[in-house]
Short mmCIF file of C-alpha atoms and ligand atoms in Angstrom, two decimals:
data_model
loop_
_atom_site.label_atom_id
_atom_site.label_comp_id
_atom_site.label_asym_id
_atom_site.label_seq_id
_atom_site.Cartn_x
_atom_site.Cartn_y
_atom_site.Cartn_z
CA MET A 1 22.98 -3.35 32.25
CA TYR A 2 20.59 -3.29 29.03
CA ASN A 3 20.81 -5.81 26.52
CA LYS A 4 18.10 -4.70 23.55
CA ILE A 5 17.55 -1.05 23.19
CA ILE A 6 14.94 0.42 20.95
CA PHE A 7 15.25 3.65 19.44
CA ALA A 8 12.29 5.42 18.33
CA THR A 9 12.99 8.17 15.61
CA ASP A 10 10.75 10.68 13.85
CA LEU A 11 13.64 11.04 11.25
CA THR A 12 13.63 14.91 11.70
CA GLU A 13 16.67 17.19 12.04
CA ASP A 14 16.88 16.39 15.66
CA THR A 15 17.81 12.60 14.75
CA ALA A 16 21.83 13.31 14.46
CA TYR A 17 21.89 14.66 17.70
CA LEU A 18 19.94 11.68 19.40
CA VAL A 19 22.10 9.26 16.95
CA GLU A 20 25.00 10.41 19.02
CA LYS A 21 23.58 9.27 22.48
CA VAL A 22 22.16 6.17 21.21
CA ARG A 23 25.39 5.10 19.71
CA THR A 24 27.01 5.98 23.27
CA MET A 25 24.45 4.06 25.03
CA ARG A 26 25.10 1.07 22.67
CA GLY A 27 28.71 1.23 23.00
CA LEU A 28 28.51 1.20 26.73
CA THR A 29 26.14 -1.50 27.24
CA GLY A 30 27.21 -3.55 24.37
CA ALA A 31 23.13 -3.86 23.72
CA LYS A 32 21.86 -5.34 20.36
CA LEU A 33 20.13 -2.19 18.40
CA TYR A 34 16.65 -1.88 17.00
CA ILE A 35 15.23 1.34 15.27
CA ILE A 36 11.72 2.37 14.74
CA HIS A 37 9.73 4.91 12.99
CA VAL A 38 6.29 5.11 13.03
CA VAL A 39 3.90 6.28 9.95
CA GLU A 40 0.44 7.76 11.10
CA PRO A 41 -2.10 6.58 8.70
CA LEU A 42 -3.62 9.67 6.99
CA PRO A 43 -7.43 10.39 6.81
CA GLY A 44 -9.33 9.45 3.78
CA TYR A 45 -9.84 12.96 2.23
CA SER A 46 -5.86 13.84 2.15
CA TYR A 47 -5.86 11.68 -1.10
CA ALA A 48 -8.35 13.50 -3.05
CA TYR A 49 -7.15 16.87 -1.58
CA LEU A 50 -3.39 16.09 -2.58
CA GLY A 51 -4.27 14.62 -5.59
CA ILE A 52 -1.95 11.62 -5.04
CA GLU A 53 -3.22 8.23 -5.09
CA ASP A 54 -0.82 6.17 -2.53
CA ILE A 55 0.43 8.83 -0.37
CA GLU A 56 0.66 6.67 2.51
CA GLY A 57 2.58 4.00 0.21
CA GLN A 58 5.23 6.97 -0.57
CA LEU A 59 5.67 7.91 3.06
CA ILE A 60 6.36 4.27 3.81
CA ASP A 61 8.80 4.03 0.99
CA GLU A 62 10.49 7.35 2.07
CA ALA A 63 10.74 6.19 5.77
CA ARG A 64 12.09 2.66 4.72
CA GLN A 65 14.89 4.44 2.81
CA SER A 66 15.59 6.94 5.81
CA LEU A 67 15.57 4.22 8.22
CA ALA A 68 17.96 1.96 6.29
CA LYS A 69 20.43 5.25 6.02
CA LEU A 70 20.15 5.57 9.71
CA GLY A 71 20.68 1.60 10.15
CA GLU A 72 23.62 1.78 8.14
CA LYS A 73 25.24 4.69 10.02
CA LEU A 74 24.09 2.77 13.31
CA ASN A 75 25.05 -0.67 11.91
CA VAL A 76 21.59 -2.13 12.44
CA ASP A 77 20.64 -5.26 10.73
CA LYS A 78 17.93 -4.67 8.24
CA HIS A 79 15.76 -7.06 10.22
CA ASP A 80 15.90 -4.95 13.27
CA GLN A 81 14.50 -1.76 11.54
CA PHE A 82 10.76 -1.18 11.94
CA VAL A 83 8.55 0.97 9.40
CA GLU A 84 5.21 0.59 11.45
CA VAL A 85 1.87 2.07 10.37
CA GLY A 86 -0.57 3.04 13.08
CA PRO A 87 -0.66 5.11 16.17
CA THR A 88 2.81 6.23 17.10
CA LYS A 89 2.82 5.67 20.67
CA THR A 90 1.26 1.92 20.35
CA LYS A 91 3.52 0.67 17.41
CA ILE A 92 6.46 1.84 19.59
CA LEU A 93 5.24 -0.02 22.72
CA GLN A 94 4.22 -2.84 20.67
CA THR A 95 7.47 -3.25 18.71
CA ALA A 96 9.42 -2.81 22.07
CA GLU A 97 7.66 -5.66 23.72
CA LYS A 98 7.68 -7.82 20.59
CA VAL A 99 11.83 -7.64 20.83
CA GLY A 100 11.72 -7.97 24.43
CA ALA A 101 13.62 -4.22 24.46
CA ASP A 102 14.73 -3.36 27.90
CA LEU A 103 15.37 0.09 27.37
CA ILE A 104 13.50 2.50 24.92
CA MET A 105 15.08 5.55 23.73
CA THR A 106 13.43 8.45 22.72
CA GLY A 107 13.68 12.52 22.09
CA SER A 108 11.79 14.59 24.55
CA HIS A 109 9.94 16.43 21.60
CA GLY A 110 9.48 16.36 18.22
CA ARG A 111 8.25 18.60 15.58
CA HIS A 112 5.13 19.83 17.68
CA GLY A 113 7.10 20.23 20.63
CA LEU A 114 8.38 23.33 22.99
CA SER A 115 11.80 22.61 24.12
CA LEU A 116 10.74 23.22 27.91
CA LEU A 117 7.81 20.38 27.67
CA LEU A 118 8.00 16.56 26.84
CA GLY A 119 6.20 16.07 23.67
CA SER A 120 3.18 13.69 23.42
CA THR A 121 4.80 10.72 22.17
CA ALA A 122 7.84 10.75 24.62
CA ASN A 123 5.35 11.29 27.50
CA ALA A 124 2.66 8.39 26.19
CA VAL A 125 5.81 5.95 25.77
CA LEU A 126 7.27 6.81 29.28
CA HIS A 127 3.71 6.07 30.76
CA GLY A 128 2.68 3.09 28.72
CA ALA A 129 6.20 1.44 28.78
CA GLN A 130 6.92 -1.96 30.49
CA CYS A 131 10.94 -1.33 30.13
CA ASP A 132 13.03 1.69 31.34
CA VAL A 133 12.91 4.88 28.79
CA LEU A 134 15.62 7.15 28.05
CA THR A 135 14.04 10.18 26.98
CA ILE A 136 16.98 12.45 25.82
CA ARG A 137 16.33 16.23 26.05
CA LEU A 138 16.92 18.06 22.97
CA PRO A 139 18.72 20.91 22.66
CA LYS A 140 16.83 24.10 22.93
CA ASP A 141 16.25 25.84 19.74
CA GLU A 142 18.46 28.74 18.83
P1 AMP B 201 7.21 13.93 20.19
O1 AMP B 201 6.63 13.58 21.67
O2 AMP B 201 6.33 13.67 19.00
O3 AMP B 201 7.57 15.67 20.38
O4 AMP B 201 8.41 13.51 19.80
C1 AMP B 201 9.29 13.11 20.66
C2 AMP B 201 10.13 12.10 20.37
O5 AMP B 201 9.49 10.96 20.24
C3 AMP B 201 10.97 12.05 19.07
O6 AMP B 201 12.06 12.92 19.40
C4 AMP B 201 11.32 10.52 18.88
O7 AMP B 201 12.23 9.88 19.35
C5 AMP B 201 9.67 9.94 18.86
N1 AMP B 201 8.71 9.91 17.70
C6 AMP B 201 7.78 10.68 17.60
N2 AMP B 201 7.38 10.80 16.50
C7 AMP B 201 7.74 9.24 16.36
C8 AMP B 201 7.39 8.39 15.31
N3 AMP B 201 6.53 8.82 14.19
N4 AMP B 201 7.88 7.46 14.81
C9 AMP B 201 8.97 7.04 15.84
N5 AMP B 201 9.22 7.86 16.73
C10 AMP B 201 8.87 8.96 17.29
#
């Protein structure tokens, strides 16, 4: 059914819910699993404003650590974990194509979303993907 699944995660508190869906889909299909988190580049002025020299470097390090933990939980090889820097939609789609994914899994909305609407990343991935996309509807906020 599916041979290669890539799970795009924003590493927020919704991740645990999505992880169970990803785990189940992987179990049902026996597919190889990849995980990706994208760090959006910060505008130059943020460095001066926050007084931290290498915020982006720190964000990348933190993302790598969080993704590594998720990789352990989901039993994903280090080489199949991607932390990319750039526009989120573009990086998810490029990486999905690079690994030859035939299914991209995302949540329906992330940090900025309203529970009834498809978030901008989910929407962009759905429209730009060459392969199937499974958009998992997140439970409504209490
Ligand atoms: P959004 O469209 O931003 O509300 O997020 C919807 C879904 O897109 C999330 O549940 C994730 O699956 C995915 N996503 C959002 N931001 C990122 C990111 N920075 N890196 C990887 N996946 C992301």
